[in-house]
Coordinates of C-alpha atoms in Angstrom, one line a residue:
Chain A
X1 CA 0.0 0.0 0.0
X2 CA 1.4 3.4 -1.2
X3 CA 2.2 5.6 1.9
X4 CA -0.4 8.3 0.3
X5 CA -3.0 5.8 0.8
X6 CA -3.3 5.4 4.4
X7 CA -4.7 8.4 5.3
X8 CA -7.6 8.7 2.3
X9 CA -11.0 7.9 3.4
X10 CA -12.2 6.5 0.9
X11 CA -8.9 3.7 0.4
X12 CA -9.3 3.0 3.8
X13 CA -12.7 2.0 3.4
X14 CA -11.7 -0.3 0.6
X15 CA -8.7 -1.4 2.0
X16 CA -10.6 -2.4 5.2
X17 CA -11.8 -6.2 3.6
X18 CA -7.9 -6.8 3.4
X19 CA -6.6 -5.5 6.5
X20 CA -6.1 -6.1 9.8
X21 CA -6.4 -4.0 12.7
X22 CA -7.5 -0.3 13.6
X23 CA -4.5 0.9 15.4
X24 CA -5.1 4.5 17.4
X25 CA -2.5 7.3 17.5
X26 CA -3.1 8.4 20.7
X27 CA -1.6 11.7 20.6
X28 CA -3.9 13.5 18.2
X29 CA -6.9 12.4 19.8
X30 CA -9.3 14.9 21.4
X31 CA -12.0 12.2 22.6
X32 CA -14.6 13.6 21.0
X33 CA -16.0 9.9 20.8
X34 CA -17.3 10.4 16.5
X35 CA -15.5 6.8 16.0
X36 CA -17.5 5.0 19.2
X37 CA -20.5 7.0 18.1
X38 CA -20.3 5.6 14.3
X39 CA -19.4 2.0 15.1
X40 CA -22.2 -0.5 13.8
X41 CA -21.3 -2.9 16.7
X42 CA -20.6 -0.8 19.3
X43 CA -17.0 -1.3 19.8
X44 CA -15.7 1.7 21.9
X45 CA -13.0 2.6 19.6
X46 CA -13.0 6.2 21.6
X47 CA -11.2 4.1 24.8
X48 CA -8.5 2.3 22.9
X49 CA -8.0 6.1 21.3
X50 CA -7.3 7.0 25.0
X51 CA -5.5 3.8 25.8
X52 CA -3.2 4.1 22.6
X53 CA -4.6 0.1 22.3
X54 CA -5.2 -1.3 18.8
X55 CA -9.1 -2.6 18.4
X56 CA -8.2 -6.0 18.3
X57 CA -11.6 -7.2 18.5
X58 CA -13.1 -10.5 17.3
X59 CA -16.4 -8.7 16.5
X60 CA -14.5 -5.4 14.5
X61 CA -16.0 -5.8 10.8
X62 CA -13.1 -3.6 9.9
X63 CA -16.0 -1.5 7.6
X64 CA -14.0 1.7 8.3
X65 CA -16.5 3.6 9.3
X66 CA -14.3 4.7 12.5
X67 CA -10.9 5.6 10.6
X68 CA -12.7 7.7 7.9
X69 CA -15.2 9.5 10.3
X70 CA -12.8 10.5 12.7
X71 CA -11.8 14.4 12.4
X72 CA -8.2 14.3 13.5
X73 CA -7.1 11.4 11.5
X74 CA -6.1 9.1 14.8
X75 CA -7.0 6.0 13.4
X76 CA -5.2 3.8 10.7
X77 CA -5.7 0.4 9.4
X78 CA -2.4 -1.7 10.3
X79 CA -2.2 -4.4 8.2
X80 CA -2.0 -7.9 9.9
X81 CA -1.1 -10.2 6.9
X82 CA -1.3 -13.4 8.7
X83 CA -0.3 -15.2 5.1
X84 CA 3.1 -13.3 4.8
X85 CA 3.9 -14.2 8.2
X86 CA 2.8 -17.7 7.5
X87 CA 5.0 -17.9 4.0
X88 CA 7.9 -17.3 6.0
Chain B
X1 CA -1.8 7.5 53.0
X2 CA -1.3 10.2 50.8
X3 CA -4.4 12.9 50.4
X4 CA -4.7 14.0 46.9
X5 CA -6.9 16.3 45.6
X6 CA -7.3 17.3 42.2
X7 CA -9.1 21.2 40.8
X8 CA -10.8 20.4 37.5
X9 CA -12.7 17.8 35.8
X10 CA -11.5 18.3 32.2
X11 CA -8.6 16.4 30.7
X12 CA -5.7 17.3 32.8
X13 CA -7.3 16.2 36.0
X14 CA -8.4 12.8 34.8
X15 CA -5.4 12.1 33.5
X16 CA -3.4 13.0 37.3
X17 CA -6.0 11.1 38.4
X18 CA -5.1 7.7 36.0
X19 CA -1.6 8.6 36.9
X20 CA -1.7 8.3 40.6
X21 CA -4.4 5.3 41.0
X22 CA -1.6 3.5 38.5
X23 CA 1.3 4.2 41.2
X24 CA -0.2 3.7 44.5
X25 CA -3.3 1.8 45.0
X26 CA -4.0 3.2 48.2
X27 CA -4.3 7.2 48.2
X28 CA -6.9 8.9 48.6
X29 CA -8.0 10.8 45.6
X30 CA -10.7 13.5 45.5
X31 CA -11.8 14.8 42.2
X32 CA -13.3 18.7 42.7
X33 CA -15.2 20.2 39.7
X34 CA -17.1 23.0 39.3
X35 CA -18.6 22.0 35.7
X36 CA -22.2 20.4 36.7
X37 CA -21.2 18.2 33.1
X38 CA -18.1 17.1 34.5
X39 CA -15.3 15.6 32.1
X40 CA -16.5 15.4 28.9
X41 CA -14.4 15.9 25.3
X42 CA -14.3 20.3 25.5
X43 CA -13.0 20.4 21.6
X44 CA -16.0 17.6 20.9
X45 CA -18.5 20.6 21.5
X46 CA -17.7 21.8 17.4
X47 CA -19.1 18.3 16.2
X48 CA -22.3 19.1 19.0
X49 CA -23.2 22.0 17.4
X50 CA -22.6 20.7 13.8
X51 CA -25.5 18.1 14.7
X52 CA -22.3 15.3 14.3
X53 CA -22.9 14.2 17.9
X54 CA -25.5 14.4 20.1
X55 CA -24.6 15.2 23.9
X56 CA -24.7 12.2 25.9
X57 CA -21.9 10.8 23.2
X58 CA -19.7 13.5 24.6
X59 CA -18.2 11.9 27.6
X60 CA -15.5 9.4 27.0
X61 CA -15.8 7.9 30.8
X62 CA -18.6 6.2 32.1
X63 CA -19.4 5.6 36.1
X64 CA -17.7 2.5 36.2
X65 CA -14.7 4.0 34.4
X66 CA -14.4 6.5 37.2
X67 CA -15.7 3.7 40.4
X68 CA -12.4 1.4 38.7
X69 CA -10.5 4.2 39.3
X70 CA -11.8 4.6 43.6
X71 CA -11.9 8.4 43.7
X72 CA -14.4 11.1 45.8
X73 CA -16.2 12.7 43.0
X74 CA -17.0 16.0 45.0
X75 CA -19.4 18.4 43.0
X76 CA -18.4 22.4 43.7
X77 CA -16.1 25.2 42.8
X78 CA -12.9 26.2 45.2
X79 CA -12.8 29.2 46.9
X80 CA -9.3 29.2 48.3
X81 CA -6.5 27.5 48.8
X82 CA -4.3 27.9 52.2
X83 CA -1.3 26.6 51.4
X84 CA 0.2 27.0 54.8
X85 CA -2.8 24.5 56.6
X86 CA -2.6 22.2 52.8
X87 CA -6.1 23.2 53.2
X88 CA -9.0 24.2 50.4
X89 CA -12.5 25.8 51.3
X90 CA -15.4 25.1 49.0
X91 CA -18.3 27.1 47.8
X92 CA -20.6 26.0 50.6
X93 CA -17.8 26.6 52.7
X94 CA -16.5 23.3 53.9
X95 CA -13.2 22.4 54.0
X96 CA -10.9 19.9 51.9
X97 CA -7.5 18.9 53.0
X98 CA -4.4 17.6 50.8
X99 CA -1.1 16.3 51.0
X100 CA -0.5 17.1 47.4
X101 CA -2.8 19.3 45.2
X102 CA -3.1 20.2 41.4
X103 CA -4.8 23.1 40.0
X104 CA -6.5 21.5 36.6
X105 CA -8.8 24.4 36.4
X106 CA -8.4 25.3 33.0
X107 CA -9.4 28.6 31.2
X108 CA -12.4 30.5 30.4
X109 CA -13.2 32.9 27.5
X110 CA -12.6 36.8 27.8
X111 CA -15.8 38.2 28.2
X112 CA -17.2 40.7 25.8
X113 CA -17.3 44.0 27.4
X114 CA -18.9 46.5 24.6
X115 CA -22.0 47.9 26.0
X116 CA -25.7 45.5 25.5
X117 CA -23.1 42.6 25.8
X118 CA -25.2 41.4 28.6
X119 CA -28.7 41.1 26.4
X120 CA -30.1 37.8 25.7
X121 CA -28.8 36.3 22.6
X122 CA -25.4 37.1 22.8
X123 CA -23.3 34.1 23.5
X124 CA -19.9 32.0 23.6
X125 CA -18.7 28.3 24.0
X126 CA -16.8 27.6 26.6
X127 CA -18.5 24.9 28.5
X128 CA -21.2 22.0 27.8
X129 CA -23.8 24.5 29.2
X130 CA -22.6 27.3 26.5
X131 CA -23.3 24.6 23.4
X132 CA -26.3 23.5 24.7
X133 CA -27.9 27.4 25.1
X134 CA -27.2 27.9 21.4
X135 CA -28.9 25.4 20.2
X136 CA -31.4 26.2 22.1
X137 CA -31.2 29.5 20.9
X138 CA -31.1 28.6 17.1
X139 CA -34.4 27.6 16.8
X140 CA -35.5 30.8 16.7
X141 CA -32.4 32.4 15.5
X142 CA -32.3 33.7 12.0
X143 CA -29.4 36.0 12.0
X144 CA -26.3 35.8 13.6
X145 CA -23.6 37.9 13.6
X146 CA -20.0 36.2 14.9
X147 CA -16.6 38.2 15.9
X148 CA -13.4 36.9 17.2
X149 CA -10.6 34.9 15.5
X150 CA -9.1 31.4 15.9
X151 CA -10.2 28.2 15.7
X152 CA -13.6 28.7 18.0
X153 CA -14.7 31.3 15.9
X154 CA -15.1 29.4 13.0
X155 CA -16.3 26.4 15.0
X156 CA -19.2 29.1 16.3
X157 CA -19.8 30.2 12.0
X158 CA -19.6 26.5 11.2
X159 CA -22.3 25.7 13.8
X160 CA -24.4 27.7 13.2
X161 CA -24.6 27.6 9.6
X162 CA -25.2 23.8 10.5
X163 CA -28.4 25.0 12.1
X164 CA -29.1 26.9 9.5
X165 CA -28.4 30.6 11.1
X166 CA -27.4 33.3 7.9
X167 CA -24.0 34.0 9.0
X168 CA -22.2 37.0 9.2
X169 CA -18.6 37.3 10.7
X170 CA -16.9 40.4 11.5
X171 CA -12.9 40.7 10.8
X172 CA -11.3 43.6 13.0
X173 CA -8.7 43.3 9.7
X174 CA -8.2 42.5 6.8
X175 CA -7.6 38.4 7.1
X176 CA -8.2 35.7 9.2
X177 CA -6.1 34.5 11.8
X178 CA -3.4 36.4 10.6
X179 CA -0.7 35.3 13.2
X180 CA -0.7 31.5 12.3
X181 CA -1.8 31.3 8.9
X182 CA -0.1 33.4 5.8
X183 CA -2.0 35.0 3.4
X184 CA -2.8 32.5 1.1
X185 CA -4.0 30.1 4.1
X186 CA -6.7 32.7 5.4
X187 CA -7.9 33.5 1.7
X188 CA -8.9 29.4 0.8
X189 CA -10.7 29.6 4.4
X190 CA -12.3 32.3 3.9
X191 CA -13.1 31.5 0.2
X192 CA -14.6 28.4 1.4
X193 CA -17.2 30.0 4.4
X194 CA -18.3 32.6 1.7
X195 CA -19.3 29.3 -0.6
X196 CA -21.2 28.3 2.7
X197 CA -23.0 31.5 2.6
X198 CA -21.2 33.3 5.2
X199 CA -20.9 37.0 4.7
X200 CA -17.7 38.1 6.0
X201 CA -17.2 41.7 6.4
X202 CA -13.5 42.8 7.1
X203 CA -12.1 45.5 9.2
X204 CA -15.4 45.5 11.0
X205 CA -15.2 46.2 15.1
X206 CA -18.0 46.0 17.1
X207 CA -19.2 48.6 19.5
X208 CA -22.2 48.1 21.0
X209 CA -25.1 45.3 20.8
X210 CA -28.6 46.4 20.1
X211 CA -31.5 44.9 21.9
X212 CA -35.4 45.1 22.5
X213 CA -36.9 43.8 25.3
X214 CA -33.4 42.4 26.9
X215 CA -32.9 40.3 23.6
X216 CA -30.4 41.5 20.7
X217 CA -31.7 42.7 17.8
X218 CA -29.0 44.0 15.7
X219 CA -24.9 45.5 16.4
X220 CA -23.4 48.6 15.7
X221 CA -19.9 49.0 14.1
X222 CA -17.2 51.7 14.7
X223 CA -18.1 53.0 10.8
X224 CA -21.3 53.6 12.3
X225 CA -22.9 50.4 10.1
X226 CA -25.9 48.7 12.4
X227 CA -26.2 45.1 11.2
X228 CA -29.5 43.2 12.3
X229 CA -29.1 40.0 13.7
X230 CA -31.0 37.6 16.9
X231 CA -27.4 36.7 17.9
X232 CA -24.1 37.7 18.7
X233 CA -21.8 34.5 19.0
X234 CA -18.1 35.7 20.1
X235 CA -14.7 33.8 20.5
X236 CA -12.1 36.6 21.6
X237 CA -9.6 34.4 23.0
X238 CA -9.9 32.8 26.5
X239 CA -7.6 33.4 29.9
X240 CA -6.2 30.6 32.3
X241 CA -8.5 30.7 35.7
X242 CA -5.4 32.2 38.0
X243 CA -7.2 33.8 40.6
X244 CA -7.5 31.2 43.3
X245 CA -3.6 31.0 42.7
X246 CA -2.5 34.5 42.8
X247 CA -4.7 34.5 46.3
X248 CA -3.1 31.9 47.5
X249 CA 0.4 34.0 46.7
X250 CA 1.8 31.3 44.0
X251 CA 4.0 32.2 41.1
X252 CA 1.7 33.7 38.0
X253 CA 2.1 35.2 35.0
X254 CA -0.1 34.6 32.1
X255 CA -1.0 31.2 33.9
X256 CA 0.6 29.6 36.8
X257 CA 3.9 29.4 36.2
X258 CA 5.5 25.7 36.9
X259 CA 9.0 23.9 36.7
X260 CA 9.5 21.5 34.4
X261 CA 8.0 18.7 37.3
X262 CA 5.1 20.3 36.8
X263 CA 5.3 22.0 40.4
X264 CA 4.4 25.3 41.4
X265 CA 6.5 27.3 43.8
X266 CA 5.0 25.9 46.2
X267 CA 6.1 22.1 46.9
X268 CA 2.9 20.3 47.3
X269 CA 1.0 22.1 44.6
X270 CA 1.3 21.6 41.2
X271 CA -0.7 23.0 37.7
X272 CA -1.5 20.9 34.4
X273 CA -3.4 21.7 31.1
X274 CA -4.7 25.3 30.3
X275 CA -4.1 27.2 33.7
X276 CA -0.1 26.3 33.8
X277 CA 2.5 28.1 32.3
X278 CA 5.0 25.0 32.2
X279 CA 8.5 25.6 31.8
X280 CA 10.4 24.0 28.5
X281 CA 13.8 23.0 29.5
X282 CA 14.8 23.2 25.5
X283 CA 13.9 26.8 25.1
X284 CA 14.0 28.1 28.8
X285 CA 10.5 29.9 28.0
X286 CA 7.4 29.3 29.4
X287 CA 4.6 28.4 27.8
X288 CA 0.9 28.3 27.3
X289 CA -0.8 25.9 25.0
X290 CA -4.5 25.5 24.8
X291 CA -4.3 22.2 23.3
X292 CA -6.3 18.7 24.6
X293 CA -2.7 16.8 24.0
X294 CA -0.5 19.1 26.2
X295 CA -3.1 18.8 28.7
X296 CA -3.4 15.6 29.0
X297 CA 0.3 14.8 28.8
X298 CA 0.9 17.5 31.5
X299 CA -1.8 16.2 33.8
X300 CA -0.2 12.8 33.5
X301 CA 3.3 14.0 34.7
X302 CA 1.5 16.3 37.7
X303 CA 0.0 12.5 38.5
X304 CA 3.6 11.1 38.6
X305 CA 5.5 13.7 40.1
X306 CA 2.7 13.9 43.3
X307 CA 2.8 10.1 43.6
X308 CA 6.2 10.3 43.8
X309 CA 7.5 9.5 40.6
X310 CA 10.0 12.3 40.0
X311 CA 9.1 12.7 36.0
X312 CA 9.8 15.9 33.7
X313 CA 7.4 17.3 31.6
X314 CA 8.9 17.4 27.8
X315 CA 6.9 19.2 25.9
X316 CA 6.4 18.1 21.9
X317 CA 6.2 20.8 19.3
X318 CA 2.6 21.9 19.7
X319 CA 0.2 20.2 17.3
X320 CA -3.4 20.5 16.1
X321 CA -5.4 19.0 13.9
X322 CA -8.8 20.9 13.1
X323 CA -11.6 21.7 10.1
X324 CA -11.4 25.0 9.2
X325 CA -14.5 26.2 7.0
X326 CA -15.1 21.7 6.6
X327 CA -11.1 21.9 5.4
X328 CA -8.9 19.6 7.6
X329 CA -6.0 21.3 8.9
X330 CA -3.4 20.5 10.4
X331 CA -1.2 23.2 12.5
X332 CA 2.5 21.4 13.6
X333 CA 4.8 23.4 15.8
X334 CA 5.6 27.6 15.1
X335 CA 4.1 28.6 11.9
X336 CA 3.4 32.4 12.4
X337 CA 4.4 35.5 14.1
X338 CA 3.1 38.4 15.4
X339 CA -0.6 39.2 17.1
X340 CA -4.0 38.2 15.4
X341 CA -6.4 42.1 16.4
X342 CA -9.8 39.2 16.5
X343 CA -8.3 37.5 19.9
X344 CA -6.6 38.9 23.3
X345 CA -4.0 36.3 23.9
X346 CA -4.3 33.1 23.5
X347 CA -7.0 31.3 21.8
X348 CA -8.3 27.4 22.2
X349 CA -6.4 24.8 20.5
X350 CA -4.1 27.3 20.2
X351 CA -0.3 27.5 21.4
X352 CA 2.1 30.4 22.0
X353 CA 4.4 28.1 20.2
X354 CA 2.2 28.5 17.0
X355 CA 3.4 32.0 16.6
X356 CA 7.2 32.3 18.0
X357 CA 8.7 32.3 14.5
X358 CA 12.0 33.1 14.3
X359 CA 13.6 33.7 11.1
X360 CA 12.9 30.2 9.2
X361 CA 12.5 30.4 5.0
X362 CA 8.7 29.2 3.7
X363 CA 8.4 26.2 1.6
X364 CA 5.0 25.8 -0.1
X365 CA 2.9 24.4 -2.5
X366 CA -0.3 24.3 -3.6
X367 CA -2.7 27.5 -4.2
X368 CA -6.4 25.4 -4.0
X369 CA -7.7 23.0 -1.7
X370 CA -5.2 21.4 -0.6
X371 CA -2.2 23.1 0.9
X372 CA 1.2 22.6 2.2
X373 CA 3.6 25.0 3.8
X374 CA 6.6 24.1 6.0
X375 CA 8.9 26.5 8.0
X376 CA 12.6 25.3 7.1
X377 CA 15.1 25.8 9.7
X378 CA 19.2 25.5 9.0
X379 CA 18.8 22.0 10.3
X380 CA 14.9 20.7 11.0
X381 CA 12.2 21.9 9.9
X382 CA 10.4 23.9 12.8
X383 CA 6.6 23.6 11.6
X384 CA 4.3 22.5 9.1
X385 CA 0.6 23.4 7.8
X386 CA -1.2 21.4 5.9
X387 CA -4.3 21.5 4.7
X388 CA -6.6 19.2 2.8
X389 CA -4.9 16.1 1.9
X390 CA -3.3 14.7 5.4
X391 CA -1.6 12.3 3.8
X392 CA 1.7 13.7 5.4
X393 CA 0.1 15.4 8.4
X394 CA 1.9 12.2 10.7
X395 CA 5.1 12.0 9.1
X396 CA 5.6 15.7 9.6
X397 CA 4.2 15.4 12.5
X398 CA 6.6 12.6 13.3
X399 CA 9.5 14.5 11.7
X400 CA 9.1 17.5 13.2
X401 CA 9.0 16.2 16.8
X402 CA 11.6 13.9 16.1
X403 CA 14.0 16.7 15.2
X404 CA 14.6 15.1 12.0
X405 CA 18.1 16.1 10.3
X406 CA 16.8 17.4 7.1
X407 CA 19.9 18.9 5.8
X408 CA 20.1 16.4 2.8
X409 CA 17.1 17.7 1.0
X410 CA 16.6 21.8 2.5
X411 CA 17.7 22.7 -0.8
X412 CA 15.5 20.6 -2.9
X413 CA 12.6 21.9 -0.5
X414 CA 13.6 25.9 -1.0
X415 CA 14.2 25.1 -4.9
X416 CA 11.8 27.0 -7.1
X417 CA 8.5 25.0 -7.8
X418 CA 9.6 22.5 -5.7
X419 CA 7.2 19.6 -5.6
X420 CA 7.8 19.4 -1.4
X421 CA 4.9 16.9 -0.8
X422 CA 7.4 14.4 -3.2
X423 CA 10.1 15.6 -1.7
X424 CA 8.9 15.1 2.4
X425 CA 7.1 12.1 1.4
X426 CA 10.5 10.5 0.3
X427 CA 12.4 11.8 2.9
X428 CA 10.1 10.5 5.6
X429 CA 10.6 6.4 3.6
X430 CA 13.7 7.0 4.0
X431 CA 13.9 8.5 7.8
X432 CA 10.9 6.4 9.2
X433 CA 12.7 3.1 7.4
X434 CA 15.4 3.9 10.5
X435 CA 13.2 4.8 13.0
X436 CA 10.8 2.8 15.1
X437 CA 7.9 4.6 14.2
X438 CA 4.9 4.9 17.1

């Protein structure tokens, strides 16, 4: 994934099928709670935001609703390519 | 046991409080606040008054979040401190004691003194209770007029334009916030609120508010214009609360001033988040920022240092990211100069920092939407703006704070037409490949 495409919205949303984790960067957060408030399944994304915790969640449909909602740009997709690891 | 006792609900005081609970089990921590919302997010309140979230989403802790943490939630304002008996006297005048005490008690907006400024209808946001009175207020607004400068100016336009309030904003000169953004920076915002339907009317000061039954019905301007309008919002800049501090005859200037411990000049008090004036050991100044992440940070080290922990406070360039007129913006360390005639002082989500340019060369590109300017030191670069695209709002971000050498490409950055978004975004594969990025 190009660097430029990490931060875009929209790529995030369609990166989300093939990626792993929403990973928070603490330090830009203001807590304003838009990524909790968004969630379809309720995940408090705002608390790992505060905890600096990825949302490693069974339940996270990675959708992207959180990462392209948020104001501030905290959030990322991290990629967790199980395969790659496994191929090694 | 140690008796702690904490001044403020808002993000410097919850975060002593983590700090503490997660070094001794045992102390006694009592959590004094004068807001009847307690902690909630303060810069959330833009996204409130957009319509983007409703109120109840506003507050990141729960009661069990707080009952985990074991602390004396104790409604009520202070009234003074005695440092000599480590003793503080409430409103309703009972009495607090402390070992160790921090003064979280943050900032509140100058006041608009021009004569009708107390009439109904005229308004700022400061607090949960501000928010919440204009949109009450909007229903049967149909004309606002906003002054002041900054970033909760615009949140006020952006708000109420949301609610569907005509607009008009008032500019004392001839740009807007002239002391962190350059010319070309204030012209896309502006650009972009007049799209919105705002009508902005430049070197416009305000003299008196007009009113009808106690309710405001218009302003009148120093060129003797009157403008009609149900509402005047302002956001003229906001001062640290200091006067429970300069009673109690500790160290203040603009806020209360603090070593780099986060300690007052008196031993057993300390000051976090937008009241303190902390000392930065790199520059030997002290500073205010405005700023959720400072404030948190420095409420965290208070939280150490009273537990015990001897920890310094080291401040990170100053950072904030923020919509202005729906643009995101990003604002990283000093990137203007000078005074902005719309605010006294500082603003919110502001920092002194923002504005201590020394003599640094502009890089820039982009004249649309999306915008990027960076302040090019001999060695680092000292700040960034960007606006728009954020795709390298963290790696300057990153860069910046990380005091990046950037000597091997300044003079492909100052080069005329430089493409510097291809240029940083290289520079930080190449830098970040090194680094253990967070």
């Amino acid at each position: 994934m190009a660097l430029r495409d990490l931060f875009r919205p929209e790529s995030a949303r369609h990166k989300a099928s093939s990626a792993g984790q929403v990973t928070p960067d603490s330090a830009r957060c203001v807590q304003c709670g838009i990524c909790s408030f968004n969630c379809p399944i309720g995940i408090d994304v705002r608390r790992h935001a505060w905890t600096g915790e990825a949302v490693v969640n069974s339940r996270c449909l990675t959708c992207g609703e959180c990462v392209a909602r948020c104001p501030r740009g905290v959030l990322r997709f991290e990629r967790t390519d199980l395969f790659a690891e496994a191929a090694q | 046991m140690t008796r702690h006792l904490i001044l403020g609900t808002g993000v410097a005081g919850v975060a002593a409080v983590e700090a503490i609970r997660g070094v001794d089990a045992n102390a006694e921590i009592v959590l004094l606040g004068d807001d009847p919302f307690g902690y909630y997010s303060r810069p959330g309140l833009a996204y409130y008054l957009t319509g983007e979230m409703m109120e109840k989403n506003l507050f990141p802790f729960a009661t069990p979040d707080f009952q985990k943490l074991n602390i004396r939630y104790v409604k009520g304002g202070a009234t003074k401190i005695l440092p000599n008996e480590k003793i503080v006297e409430l409103d309703s005048k009972s009495r607090l004691a402390y070992d160790r005490l921090l003064i979280a008690v943050g900032a509140q907006a100058v006041r608009l003194t021009v004569p009708g400024a107390e009439l109904e209808g005229v308004v700022k946001i400061d607090h949960m209770s501000d928010a919440r009175h204009i949109l009450q207020l909007t229903k049967k607004t149909r004309r606002a007029v906003v002054v002041g400068g900054g970033i909760t100016a615009l949140e006020l336009v952006e708000g109420l334009i949301s609610q569907r309030v005509n607009v008009t904003y008032l500019l004392r000169g001839d740009r807007y916030w002239s002391n962190v953004l350059d010319e070309q920076e204030s012209r896309i915002v502006e650009k972009r609120l007049k799209e919105e339907g705002v009508e902005l009317i430049y070197h416009a000061e305000l003299i008196e508010v007009l009113g009808k039954r106690g309710r405001v019905n218009g302003v009148k301007l120093l060129d003797g214009r009157t403008l009609r309008c149900d509402m005047l919002a302002y956001a003229i800049g906001i001062q640290p609360r200091v006067e429970l501090a300069k009673e109690a005859g500790l160290a203040v200037d603009k806020g209360i001033l603090v070593n780099e411990h986060l300690q007052t000049n008196d031993p057993n008090i300390f000051a976090a988040g937008d009241v303190a004036q902390a000392y930065d050991p790199l520059t030997g100044r002290s500073i205010i920022d405005s700023l959720w992440g400072p404030a948190r940070e420095q409420g965290r080290v208070a939280g150490l240092n009273m537990a015990g922990r001897k920890t310094a406070y080291l401040k990170s360039p100053p950072f904030n990211v923020t919509r202005l007129a729906g643009l995101t913006t990003t604002i990283i360390g000093t990137v203007g100069r000078g005074r902005d005639d719309d605010l006294v002082g500082i603003a919110r989500g502001d920092s002194e920092t923002f504005r201590s340019l020394p003599d640094a060369i502009a890089a820039q590109s982009g004249f649309d939407v999306n915008r990027l300017r960076l302040l090019v030191g001999e060695k680092y670069l000292l700040g960034a703006i960007v606006m728009g695209d954020q795709t390298l709002s963290l790696p300057l971000q990153k860069i910046i704070a990380g005091h990046a050498d950037i000597s091997s490409i300044r003079e492909k950055l100052l080069a005329r037409d430089a493409k510097i978004a291809d240029v940083v975004a290289d520079f930080w594969r190449e830098w970040a490949g090194g680094q253990v990025v967070a």
